[in-house]
Phi, psi and omega in degrees: 000138187285164171305313180304327182247350181297330184288325182307310191295316181288326175301302182301328174275359179072030181259068187291334165305314179290325178304315185293320180291328180287333177297316185285319182267347177230301175320301193236023181293332186258349186047047176303152172250018184291129187304328175297317183292316181294321173295322180293322180296313184299313172305317179291328187287321178297320189277339175283328177291318186290347176265006187084004187277127178281116180263008179058216193271014183299338173299331191285332175292330178275330184293320183311301183289343187280318186316299183299340181276352179264359182280347178227207182234116170257282180224143182298320181305307180295319183295327173300314173300318186293323188286316174299323175305316185293323186287312186286340177271001177083013183252049188297338187290343180269349183279308194299328180270357179253330188300340184289344182298317178283309187296312177302318188286328178297325187286341186287000000 
C-alpha cells in the first residue's frame, strides 16, 4: 500500500498512533509547500484532533507557510485550510485581515 493510501487503512482501524507516524515519515517528511500536500496534511490533523488525538506541535510547521498564502486567493478550499492551519497553529493574529478573502468572494 502506498504512503498516500496507507493511512486510510490505519484510520479506518482507529490506529491513530500509526497514522501520526505515517504523517511524520511520509505525509510531511519533506515538508513540501505544495498546496495539495499542505491541505491534505491540514485535513489529517483536523480529523485527528476531532477524534481527541493530540497532534502535538505539528500545526506550527503548517502555519508558517500558510500565512503568506492567505494574502491572496488560490482556491476557496485551499484558503480555508490555510486559515485553519493559522488558527490551530496559534497564529490567530494573521487571520482577521485575511478571512475576508473567503467570505467576501463567496458572497459575490
